[in-house]
Amino acid sequence: MTTYATLPDGRPIPLLTADERPMLESWLAFHRATLEQKCGGLDDEQLRCASAEPSQLTLLGLVQHLAEVERTWFQRVAGGEKLPAVYDEKSGYRLSPERGLDDALAVWRREIARGQEVCAGRSLDDIGRIPDGMPMAGIEVSLRWIYLHMIEEYARHNGHADIVRERIDGVAGA
């Protein structure tokens, strides 16, 4: 596990100079930490607060969705594993009254750890295949592409999380 310098809020600073893989991993670590930070200090009701009508997007739903995304790209695509959805549906956005943030974060962290295990020792040039049932099924992608896509996925959803968090309690940015 790589150790990173951190920002005052505890998030890892992405590497400014490094080989390609550590740099990609550091950006992904930063975005993962940003998502978790956006959920910090909120109660269950706030975590279930939708962004704005008609959207049902919530911070809790984003954590669940990104657990699905982690499983899909690192385990299913890169690792070729045949796995069911983490939650009852493929997107993960649907909320369950009995599942709160602690449970969702534990699942998300488990999916991250398993994906890291699957990818350890693989080259960025290794190829995975998008499984049936997904858009672009059957297309081959490199592990490099998956890392870039995951950084983009988190960056986009962290922008959503910024908006949701600001609506809840006025906290914006970072």
Short mmCIF file of N, CA and C in Angstrom, two decimals:
data_model
loop_
_atom_site.label_atom_id
_atom_site.label_comp_id
_atom_site.label_asym_id
_atom_site.label_seq_id
_atom_site.Cartn_x
_atom_site.Cartn_y
_atom_site.Cartn_z
N MET A 1 0.85 -1.18 0.00
CA MET A 1 0.00 0.00 0.00
C MET A 1 0.89 1.24 0.00
N THR A 2 0.58 2.16 -0.88
CA THR A 2 1.34 3.40 -0.99
C THR A 2 0.86 4.38 0.06
N THR A 3 1.80 5.11 0.67
CA THR A 3 1.48 6.16 1.63
C THR A 3 1.61 7.50 0.92
N TYR A 4 0.62 8.36 1.10
CA TYR A 4 0.60 9.65 0.45
C TYR A 4 0.67 10.76 1.49
N ALA A 5 1.20 11.92 1.06
CA ALA A 5 1.06 13.13 1.88
C ALA A 5 -0.42 13.47 1.87
N THR A 6 -0.86 14.18 2.89
CA THR A 6 -2.29 14.47 2.98
C THR A 6 -2.55 15.97 3.06
N LEU A 7 -3.75 16.32 2.63
CA LEU A 7 -4.26 17.67 2.81
C LEU A 7 -4.66 17.86 4.26
N PRO A 8 -4.85 19.09 4.73
CA PRO A 8 -5.28 19.30 6.12
C PRO A 8 -6.56 18.55 6.48
N ASP A 9 -7.43 18.28 5.50
CA ASP A 9 -8.67 17.55 5.79
C ASP A 9 -8.47 16.03 5.80
N GLY A 10 -7.24 15.58 5.57
CA GLY A 10 -6.94 14.15 5.65
C GLY A 10 -6.93 13.42 4.32
N ARG A 11 -7.40 14.05 3.27
CA ARG A 11 -7.39 13.37 1.96
C ARG A 11 -5.98 13.28 1.42
N PRO A 12 -5.67 12.18 0.71
CA PRO A 12 -4.32 12.04 0.15
C PRO A 12 -4.11 13.01 -1.01
N ILE A 13 -2.94 13.60 -1.07
CA ILE A 13 -2.60 14.48 -2.18
C ILE A 13 -2.16 13.60 -3.35
N PRO A 14 -2.78 13.75 -4.52
CA PRO A 14 -2.33 12.96 -5.67
C PRO A 14 -0.87 13.26 -5.98
N LEU A 15 -0.15 12.22 -6.36
CA LEU A 15 1.27 12.36 -6.67
C LEU A 15 1.46 13.35 -7.81
N LEU A 16 2.45 14.21 -7.67
CA LEU A 16 2.74 15.23 -8.68
C LEU A 16 3.82 14.76 -9.64
N THR A 17 4.66 13.87 -9.18
CA THR A 17 5.68 13.24 -10.03
C THR A 17 5.74 11.78 -9.62
N ALA A 18 5.62 10.91 -10.59
CA ALA A 18 5.65 9.48 -10.31
C ALA A 18 5.53 8.72 -11.62
N ASP A 19 5.75 7.43 -11.55
CA ASP A 19 5.44 6.58 -12.69
C ASP A 19 3.93 6.57 -12.89
N GLU A 20 3.52 6.10 -14.03
CA GLU A 20 2.10 6.18 -14.41
C GLU A 20 1.16 5.48 -13.43
N ARG A 21 1.42 4.26 -13.08
CA ARG A 21 0.48 3.52 -12.24
C ARG A 21 0.32 4.16 -10.86
N PRO A 22 1.41 4.47 -10.14
CA PRO A 22 1.21 5.13 -8.85
C PRO A 22 0.47 6.46 -8.97
N MET A 23 0.70 7.17 -10.07
CA MET A 23 0.00 8.44 -10.25
C MET A 23 -1.50 8.20 -10.44
N LEU A 24 -1.85 7.23 -11.28
CA LEU A 24 -3.27 6.91 -11.47
C LEU A 24 -3.91 6.45 -10.16
N GLU A 25 -3.21 5.59 -9.44
CA GLU A 25 -3.74 5.09 -8.17
C GLU A 25 -3.89 6.22 -7.15
N SER A 26 -2.98 7.19 -7.17
CA SER A 26 -3.08 8.29 -6.21
C SER A 26 -4.26 9.19 -6.53
N TRP A 27 -4.54 9.41 -7.80
CA TRP A 27 -5.72 10.22 -8.16
C TRP A 27 -7.00 9.50 -7.78
N LEU A 28 -7.02 8.19 -7.98
CA LEU A 28 -8.21 7.42 -7.60
C LEU A 28 -8.39 7.44 -6.07
N ALA A 29 -7.29 7.32 -5.33
CA ALA A 29 -7.37 7.39 -3.86
C ALA A 29 -7.90 8.75 -3.41
N PHE A 30 -7.45 9.82 -4.06
CA PHE A 30 -7.93 11.16 -3.73
C PHE A 30 -9.44 11.27 -3.96
N HIS A 31 -9.91 10.79 -5.09
CA HIS A 31 -11.34 10.90 -5.39
C HIS A 31 -12.19 10.01 -4.48
N ARG A 32 -11.68 8.85 -4.14
CA ARG A 32 -12.40 8.00 -3.18
C ARG A 32 -12.53 8.72 -1.84
N ALA A 33 -11.43 9.30 -1.37
CA ALA A 33 -11.45 10.02 -0.09
C ALA A 33 -12.38 11.23 -0.15
N THR A 34 -12.45 11.87 -1.30
CA THR A 34 -13.33 13.03 -1.46
C THR A 34 -14.79 12.61 -1.31
N LEU A 35 -15.16 11.48 -1.91
CA LEU A 35 -16.54 10.99 -1.77
C LEU A 35 -16.86 10.74 -0.30
N GLU A 36 -15.95 10.07 0.39
CA GLU A 36 -16.19 9.77 1.80
C GLU A 36 -16.29 11.05 2.62
N GLN A 37 -15.45 12.02 2.31
CA GLN A 37 -15.49 13.31 3.02
C GLN A 37 -16.84 14.00 2.83
N LYS A 38 -17.38 13.93 1.64
CA LYS A 38 -18.66 14.59 1.34
C LYS A 38 -19.79 14.02 2.22
N CYS A 39 -19.64 12.79 2.67
CA CYS A 39 -20.66 12.15 3.49
C CYS A 39 -20.43 12.36 4.99
N GLY A 40 -19.28 12.86 5.35
CA GLY A 40 -18.90 12.99 6.76
C GLY A 40 -19.72 14.00 7.52
N GLY A 41 -20.04 13.65 8.76
CA GLY A 41 -20.72 14.57 9.67
C GLY A 41 -22.21 14.74 9.42
N LEU A 42 -22.78 13.92 8.57
CA LEU A 42 -24.22 14.02 8.27
C LEU A 42 -24.98 12.88 8.95
N ASP A 43 -26.23 13.14 9.30
CA ASP A 43 -27.06 12.08 9.86
C ASP A 43 -27.74 11.30 8.74
N ASP A 44 -28.43 10.23 9.11
CA ASP A 44 -29.04 9.34 8.12
C ASP A 44 -30.05 10.08 7.24
N GLU A 45 -30.83 10.94 7.83
CA GLU A 45 -31.82 11.67 7.04
C GLU A 45 -31.15 12.56 6.00
N GLN A 46 -30.08 13.22 6.40
CA GLN A 46 -29.36 14.09 5.46
C GLN A 46 -28.73 13.28 4.33
N LEU A 47 -28.18 12.12 4.65
CA LEU A 47 -27.56 11.28 3.63
C LEU A 47 -28.57 10.75 2.62
N ARG A 48 -29.85 10.76 3.01
CA ARG A 48 -30.92 10.29 2.12
C ARG A 48 -31.64 11.45 1.43
N CYS A 49 -31.17 12.67 1.66
CA CYS A 49 -31.79 13.86 1.07
C CYS A 49 -31.45 13.92 -0.42
N ALA A 50 -32.48 13.98 -1.26
CA ALA A 50 -32.28 14.05 -2.71
C ALA A 50 -31.76 15.42 -3.11
N SER A 51 -31.03 15.43 -4.21
CA SER A 51 -30.37 16.66 -4.66
C SER A 51 -31.36 17.76 -5.01
N ALA A 52 -32.29 17.49 -5.89
CA ALA A 52 -33.28 18.48 -6.32
C ALA A 52 -34.33 17.76 -7.17
N GLU A 53 -35.55 18.19 -7.07
CA GLU A 53 -36.62 17.60 -7.89
C GLU A 53 -36.26 17.72 -9.36
N PRO A 54 -36.50 16.74 -10.18
CA PRO A 54 -37.11 15.45 -9.89
C PRO A 54 -36.10 14.37 -9.53
N SER A 55 -34.81 14.73 -9.41
CA SER A 55 -33.77 13.74 -9.15
C SER A 55 -33.95 13.09 -7.78
N GLN A 56 -33.61 11.83 -7.72
CA GLN A 56 -33.59 11.09 -6.45
C GLN A 56 -32.16 10.82 -5.99
N LEU A 57 -31.18 11.50 -6.58
CA LEU A 57 -29.78 11.32 -6.27
C LEU A 57 -29.49 11.74 -4.82
N THR A 58 -28.86 10.84 -4.07
CA THR A 58 -28.50 11.10 -2.67
C THR A 58 -27.03 10.74 -2.44
N LEU A 59 -26.46 11.24 -1.36
CA LEU A 59 -25.09 10.88 -1.02
C LEU A 59 -24.98 9.39 -0.70
N LEU A 60 -25.94 8.85 0.04
CA LEU A 60 -25.92 7.43 0.34
C LEU A 60 -26.02 6.60 -0.94
N GLY A 61 -26.87 7.03 -1.85
CA GLY A 61 -27.00 6.35 -3.13
C GLY A 61 -25.72 6.39 -3.94
N LEU A 62 -25.00 7.51 -3.87
CA LEU A 62 -23.72 7.60 -4.58
C LEU A 62 -22.70 6.61 -4.03
N VAL A 63 -22.64 6.46 -2.71
CA VAL A 63 -21.70 5.49 -2.13
C VAL A 63 -22.06 4.08 -2.61
N GLN A 64 -23.33 3.75 -2.58
CA GLN A 64 -23.77 2.43 -3.03
C GLN A 64 -23.45 2.24 -4.51
N HIS A 65 -23.75 3.24 -5.33
CA HIS A 65 -23.48 3.16 -6.76
C HIS A 65 -22.00 2.93 -7.02
N LEU A 66 -21.15 3.65 -6.30
CA LEU A 66 -19.72 3.51 -6.56
C LEU A 66 -19.18 2.18 -6.06
N ALA A 67 -19.83 1.53 -5.11
CA ALA A 67 -19.48 0.15 -4.76
C ALA A 67 -19.75 -0.76 -5.96
N GLU A 68 -20.89 -0.55 -6.62
CA GLU A 68 -21.21 -1.32 -7.84
C GLU A 68 -20.19 -1.05 -8.93
N VAL A 69 -19.81 0.20 -9.11
CA VAL A 69 -18.86 0.59 -10.15
C VAL A 69 -17.50 -0.05 -9.87
N GLU A 70 -17.06 -0.03 -8.62
CA GLU A 70 -15.79 -0.67 -8.25
C GLU A 70 -15.82 -2.16 -8.62
N ARG A 71 -16.90 -2.84 -8.23
CA ARG A 71 -17.01 -4.27 -8.53
C ARG A 71 -17.00 -4.50 -10.03
N THR A 72 -17.77 -3.71 -10.74
CA THR A 72 -17.90 -3.93 -12.18
C THR A 72 -16.57 -3.79 -12.91
N TRP A 73 -15.90 -2.65 -12.72
CA TRP A 73 -14.72 -2.40 -13.56
C TRP A 73 -13.48 -3.16 -13.12
N PHE A 74 -13.25 -3.30 -11.83
CA PHE A 74 -12.03 -3.99 -11.42
C PHE A 74 -12.19 -5.50 -11.32
N GLN A 75 -13.34 -5.97 -10.86
CA GLN A 75 -13.51 -7.41 -10.70
C GLN A 75 -14.12 -8.07 -11.93
N ARG A 76 -15.22 -7.51 -12.42
CA ARG A 76 -15.88 -8.12 -13.58
C ARG A 76 -15.10 -7.91 -14.87
N VAL A 77 -14.73 -6.65 -15.13
CA VAL A 77 -14.07 -6.36 -16.41
C VAL A 77 -12.59 -6.73 -16.35
N ALA A 78 -11.82 -6.13 -15.45
CA ALA A 78 -10.37 -6.42 -15.41
C ALA A 78 -10.10 -7.86 -14.99
N GLY A 79 -10.85 -8.35 -14.00
CA GLY A 79 -10.60 -9.68 -13.47
C GLY A 79 -11.35 -10.81 -14.15
N GLY A 80 -12.33 -10.47 -14.98
CA GLY A 80 -13.10 -11.50 -15.66
C GLY A 80 -13.99 -12.33 -14.75
N GLU A 81 -14.26 -11.83 -13.55
CA GLU A 81 -15.07 -12.57 -12.60
C GLU A 81 -16.56 -12.41 -12.91
N LYS A 82 -17.30 -13.47 -12.73
CA LYS A 82 -18.75 -13.44 -12.93
C LYS A 82 -19.39 -13.27 -11.55
N LEU A 83 -19.85 -12.07 -11.28
CA LEU A 83 -20.36 -11.73 -9.96
C LEU A 83 -21.74 -11.09 -10.08
N PRO A 84 -22.59 -11.31 -9.08
CA PRO A 84 -23.89 -10.63 -9.08
C PRO A 84 -23.71 -9.16 -8.69
N ALA A 85 -24.77 -8.41 -8.83
CA ALA A 85 -24.76 -7.02 -8.37
C ALA A 85 -24.53 -6.99 -6.87
N VAL A 86 -23.90 -5.95 -6.39
CA VAL A 86 -23.67 -5.79 -4.95
C VAL A 86 -25.02 -5.63 -4.24
N TYR A 87 -25.88 -4.81 -4.83
CA TYR A 87 -27.20 -4.55 -4.27
C TYR A 87 -28.26 -5.20 -5.16
N ASP A 88 -29.52 -4.95 -4.89
CA ASP A 88 -30.61 -5.62 -5.59
C ASP A 88 -30.72 -5.24 -7.06
N GLU A 89 -30.15 -4.12 -7.41
CA GLU A 89 -30.21 -3.70 -8.80
C GLU A 89 -28.83 -3.21 -9.21
N LYS A 90 -28.58 -3.17 -10.51
CA LYS A 90 -27.22 -2.93 -11.00
C LYS A 90 -26.66 -1.55 -10.67
N SER A 91 -27.49 -0.53 -10.53
CA SER A 91 -26.95 0.81 -10.33
C SER A 91 -26.53 1.08 -8.89
N GLY A 92 -27.24 0.46 -7.92
CA GLY A 92 -26.93 0.69 -6.51
C GLY A 92 -27.58 1.91 -5.91
N TYR A 93 -28.26 2.71 -6.71
CA TYR A 93 -28.81 3.96 -6.19
C TYR A 93 -30.00 3.77 -5.24
N ARG A 94 -30.73 2.69 -5.38
CA ARG A 94 -31.94 2.51 -4.56
C ARG A 94 -31.57 2.37 -3.09
N LEU A 95 -32.26 3.12 -2.24
CA LEU A 95 -31.98 3.11 -0.81
C LEU A 95 -32.85 2.08 -0.11
N SER A 96 -32.31 1.54 0.96
CA SER A 96 -33.02 0.58 1.79
C SER A 96 -33.09 1.17 3.20
N PRO A 97 -34.26 1.11 3.84
CA PRO A 97 -34.39 1.71 5.18
C PRO A 97 -33.40 1.14 6.21
N GLU A 98 -33.03 -0.14 6.06
CA GLU A 98 -32.16 -0.75 7.06
C GLU A 98 -30.67 -0.55 6.77
N ARG A 99 -30.31 0.00 5.62
CA ARG A 99 -28.90 0.18 5.29
C ARG A 99 -28.53 1.66 5.41
N GLY A 100 -27.63 1.94 6.34
CA GLY A 100 -27.15 3.30 6.54
C GLY A 100 -25.76 3.48 5.99
N LEU A 101 -25.16 4.61 6.31
CA LEU A 101 -23.85 4.93 5.76
C LEU A 101 -22.77 3.96 6.21
N ASP A 102 -22.76 3.58 7.47
CA ASP A 102 -21.71 2.67 7.94
C ASP A 102 -21.71 1.37 7.14
N ASP A 103 -22.90 0.81 6.91
CA ASP A 103 -23.00 -0.42 6.12
C ASP A 103 -22.56 -0.18 4.68
N ALA A 104 -23.04 0.91 4.08
CA ALA A 104 -22.70 1.21 2.68
C ALA A 104 -21.20 1.45 2.52
N LEU A 105 -20.59 2.17 3.47
CA LEU A 105 -19.15 2.40 3.39
C LEU A 105 -18.37 1.10 3.56
N ALA A 106 -18.83 0.22 4.44
CA ALA A 106 -18.14 -1.07 4.62
C ALA A 106 -18.17 -1.88 3.32
N VAL A 107 -19.31 -1.91 2.66
CA VAL A 107 -19.43 -2.62 1.39
C VAL A 107 -18.54 -1.97 0.35
N TRP A 108 -18.58 -0.65 0.25
CA TRP A 108 -17.76 0.11 -0.71
C TRP A 108 -16.28 -0.18 -0.48
N ARG A 109 -15.84 -0.12 0.76
CA ARG A 109 -14.43 -0.39 1.07
C ARG A 109 -14.05 -1.83 0.73
N ARG A 110 -14.95 -2.75 0.97
CA ARG A 110 -14.70 -4.16 0.62
C ARG A 110 -14.51 -4.31 -0.89
N GLU A 111 -15.35 -3.64 -1.66
CA GLU A 111 -15.24 -3.72 -3.12
C GLU A 111 -13.94 -3.07 -3.60
N ILE A 112 -13.54 -1.98 -2.98
CA ILE A 112 -12.26 -1.35 -3.34
C ILE A 112 -11.11 -2.31 -3.05
N ALA A 113 -11.10 -2.90 -1.85
CA ALA A 113 -10.02 -3.81 -1.46
C ALA A 113 -9.96 -5.02 -2.39
N ARG A 114 -11.11 -5.59 -2.71
CA ARG A 114 -11.12 -6.75 -3.60
C ARG A 114 -10.62 -6.37 -4.99
N GLY A 115 -11.01 -5.20 -5.49
CA GLY A 115 -10.53 -4.74 -6.78
C GLY A 115 -9.02 -4.54 -6.79
N GLN A 116 -8.49 -4.03 -5.68
CA GLN A 116 -7.04 -3.84 -5.58
C GLN A 116 -6.33 -5.19 -5.61
N GLU A 117 -6.91 -6.19 -4.94
CA GLU A 117 -6.33 -7.54 -4.97
C GLU A 117 -6.32 -8.09 -6.38
N VAL A 118 -7.44 -7.94 -7.08
CA VAL A 118 -7.56 -8.46 -8.44
C VAL A 118 -6.52 -7.83 -9.36
N CYS A 119 -6.26 -6.53 -9.18
CA CYS A 119 -5.38 -5.80 -10.10
C CYS A 119 -3.91 -5.81 -9.69
N ALA A 120 -3.61 -6.22 -8.47
CA ALA A 120 -2.22 -6.26 -8.01
C ALA A 120 -1.40 -7.16 -8.93
N GLY A 121 -0.28 -6.67 -9.36
CA GLY A 121 0.60 -7.47 -10.21
C GLY A 121 0.22 -7.46 -11.68
N ARG A 122 -0.93 -6.89 -12.03
CA ARG A 122 -1.31 -6.80 -13.44
C ARG A 122 -0.68 -5.56 -14.06
N SER A 123 -0.41 -5.66 -15.31
CA SER A 123 0.12 -4.53 -16.07
C SER A 123 -1.01 -3.61 -16.49
N LEU A 124 -0.71 -2.33 -16.63
CA LEU A 124 -1.71 -1.40 -17.16
C LEU A 124 -2.11 -1.77 -18.58
N ASP A 125 -1.30 -2.55 -19.25
CA ASP A 125 -1.61 -2.99 -20.61
C ASP A 125 -2.45 -4.26 -20.65
N ASP A 126 -2.67 -4.91 -19.50
CA ASP A 126 -3.51 -6.11 -19.47
C ASP A 126 -4.91 -5.75 -19.94
N ILE A 127 -5.54 -6.70 -20.58
CA ILE A 127 -6.84 -6.48 -21.22
C ILE A 127 -7.95 -7.21 -20.46
N GLY A 128 -9.06 -6.50 -20.29
CA GLY A 128 -10.28 -7.10 -19.76
C GLY A 128 -11.37 -6.94 -20.81
N ARG A 129 -12.47 -7.61 -20.60
CA ARG A 129 -13.57 -7.56 -21.56
C ARG A 129 -14.85 -7.13 -20.85
N ILE A 130 -15.55 -6.19 -21.45
CA ILE A 130 -16.82 -5.73 -20.88
C ILE A 130 -17.83 -6.87 -20.98
N PRO A 131 -18.44 -7.26 -19.86
CA PRO A 131 -19.33 -8.42 -19.85
C PRO A 131 -20.69 -8.16 -20.50
N ASP A 132 -21.34 -9.24 -20.84
CA ASP A 132 -22.71 -9.16 -21.36
C ASP A 132 -23.59 -8.44 -20.36
N GLY A 133 -24.58 -7.75 -20.88
CA GLY A 133 -25.51 -7.03 -20.04
C GLY A 133 -25.11 -5.58 -19.79
N MET A 134 -23.92 -5.20 -20.25
CA MET A 134 -23.45 -3.82 -20.11
C MET A 134 -23.39 -3.17 -21.48
N PRO A 135 -23.52 -1.84 -21.53
CA PRO A 135 -23.27 -1.18 -22.81
C PRO A 135 -21.86 -1.51 -23.28
N MET A 136 -21.68 -1.69 -24.54
CA MET A 136 -20.39 -2.03 -25.16
C MET A 136 -19.92 -3.44 -24.79
N ALA A 137 -20.86 -4.34 -24.48
CA ALA A 137 -20.50 -5.71 -24.11
C ALA A 137 -19.59 -6.33 -25.16
N GLY A 138 -18.57 -7.04 -24.67
CA GLY A 138 -17.65 -7.74 -25.54
C GLY A 138 -16.43 -6.94 -25.94
N ILE A 139 -16.45 -5.64 -25.74
CA ILE A 139 -15.31 -4.80 -26.12
C ILE A 139 -14.18 -4.98 -25.11
N GLU A 140 -12.96 -5.02 -25.63
CA GLU A 140 -11.79 -5.14 -24.77
C GLU A 140 -11.31 -3.76 -24.34
N VAL A 141 -10.87 -3.66 -23.08
CA VAL A 141 -10.32 -2.43 -22.54
C VAL A 141 -9.09 -2.78 -21.71
N SER A 142 -8.13 -1.87 -21.69
CA SER A 142 -6.92 -2.09 -20.89
C SER A 142 -7.18 -1.69 -19.44
N LEU A 143 -6.35 -2.20 -18.56
CA LEU A 143 -6.43 -1.78 -17.16
C LEU A 143 -6.16 -0.28 -17.05
N ARG A 144 -5.29 0.25 -17.89
CA ARG A 144 -5.03 1.69 -17.94
C ARG A 144 -6.34 2.44 -18.20
N TRP A 145 -7.10 1.99 -19.19
CA TRP A 145 -8.37 2.63 -19.53
C TRP A 145 -9.32 2.57 -18.33
N ILE A 146 -9.33 1.43 -17.64
CA ILE A 146 -10.22 1.28 -16.48
C ILE A 146 -9.84 2.29 -15.39
N TYR A 147 -8.55 2.44 -15.11
CA TYR A 147 -8.14 3.44 -14.11
C TYR A 147 -8.59 4.84 -14.53
N LEU A 148 -8.36 5.19 -15.78
CA LEU A 148 -8.78 6.51 -16.25
C LEU A 148 -10.29 6.69 -16.16
N HIS A 149 -11.02 5.66 -16.53
CA HIS A 149 -12.48 5.72 -16.44
C HIS A 149 -12.94 5.88 -14.99
N MET A 150 -12.30 5.16 -14.07
CA MET A 150 -12.69 5.24 -12.67
C MET A 150 -12.41 6.63 -12.09
N ILE A 151 -11.29 7.23 -12.48
CA ILE A 151 -11.00 8.59 -12.03
C ILE A 151 -12.08 9.53 -12.55
N GLU A 152 -12.44 9.38 -13.81
CA GLU A 152 -13.51 10.20 -14.40
C GLU A 152 -14.84 9.96 -13.71
N GLU A 153 -15.15 8.71 -13.43
CA GLU A 153 -16.42 8.35 -12.77
C GLU A 153 -16.52 9.01 -11.40
N TYR A 154 -15.46 8.89 -10.62
CA TYR A 154 -15.46 9.51 -9.29
C TYR A 154 -15.50 11.03 -9.39
N ALA A 155 -14.73 11.62 -10.30
CA ALA A 155 -14.70 13.08 -10.43
C ALA A 155 -16.09 13.60 -10.76
N ARG A 156 -16.78 12.93 -11.68
CA ARG A 156 -18.13 13.35 -12.06
C ARG A 156 -19.08 13.23 -10.88
N HIS A 157 -19.04 12.09 -10.20
CA HIS A 157 -19.95 11.89 -9.07
C HIS A 157 -19.58 12.75 -7.87
N ASN A 158 -18.31 13.08 -7.71
CA ASN A 158 -17.95 14.00 -6.63
C ASN A 158 -18.50 15.39 -6.91
N GLY A 159 -18.62 15.76 -8.16
CA GLY A 159 -19.29 17.02 -8.51
C GLY A 159 -20.75 16.97 -8.09
N HIS A 160 -21.40 15.82 -8.35
CA HIS A 160 -22.78 15.65 -7.89
C HIS A 160 -22.84 15.75 -6.36
N ALA A 161 -21.89 15.08 -5.71
CA ALA A 161 -21.86 15.09 -4.24
C ALA A 161 -21.68 16.50 -3.69
N ASP A 162 -20.89 17.33 -4.37
CA ASP A 162 -20.73 18.73 -3.98
C ASP A 162 -22.08 19.44 -3.95
N ILE A 163 -22.85 19.24 -5.01
CA ILE A 163 -24.15 19.92 -5.12
C ILE A 163 -25.10 19.42 -4.05
N VAL A 164 -25.15 18.11 -3.85
CA VAL A 164 -26.05 17.54 -2.84
C VAL A 164 -25.65 18.04 -1.45
N ARG A 165 -24.36 18.00 -1.14
CA ARG A 165 -23.89 18.42 0.18
C ARG A 165 -24.19 19.90 0.41
N GLU A 166 -23.97 20.72 -0.60
CA GLU A 166 -24.24 22.15 -0.45
C GLU A 166 -25.73 22.39 -0.20
N ARG A 167 -26.58 21.62 -0.83
CA ARG A 167 -28.02 21.75 -0.61
C ARG A 167 -28.40 21.37 0.82
N ILE A 168 -27.71 20.37 1.36
CA ILE A 168 -28.04 19.88 2.71
C ILE A 168 -27.64 20.87 3.78
N ASP A 169 -26.38 21.33 3.76
CA ASP A 169 -25.90 22.15 4.89
C ASP A 169 -25.02 23.32 4.48
N GLY A 170 -24.95 23.61 3.19
CA GLY A 170 -24.19 24.77 2.74
C GLY A 170 -22.70 24.53 2.57
N VAL A 171 -22.20 23.32 2.91
CA VAL A 171 -20.78 23.02 2.74
C VAL A 171 -20.51 22.79 1.26
N ALA A 172 -19.55 23.54 0.73
CA ALA A 172 -19.25 23.44 -0.70
C ALA A 172 -17.76 23.35 -0.92
N GLY A 173 -17.41 22.82 -2.07
CA GLY A 173 -16.01 22.80 -2.50
C GLY A 173 -15.20 21.67 -1.93
N ALA A 174 -13.93 21.73 -2.24
CA ALA A 174 -12.91 20.76 -1.84
C ALA A 174 -13.12 19.45 -2.48
#
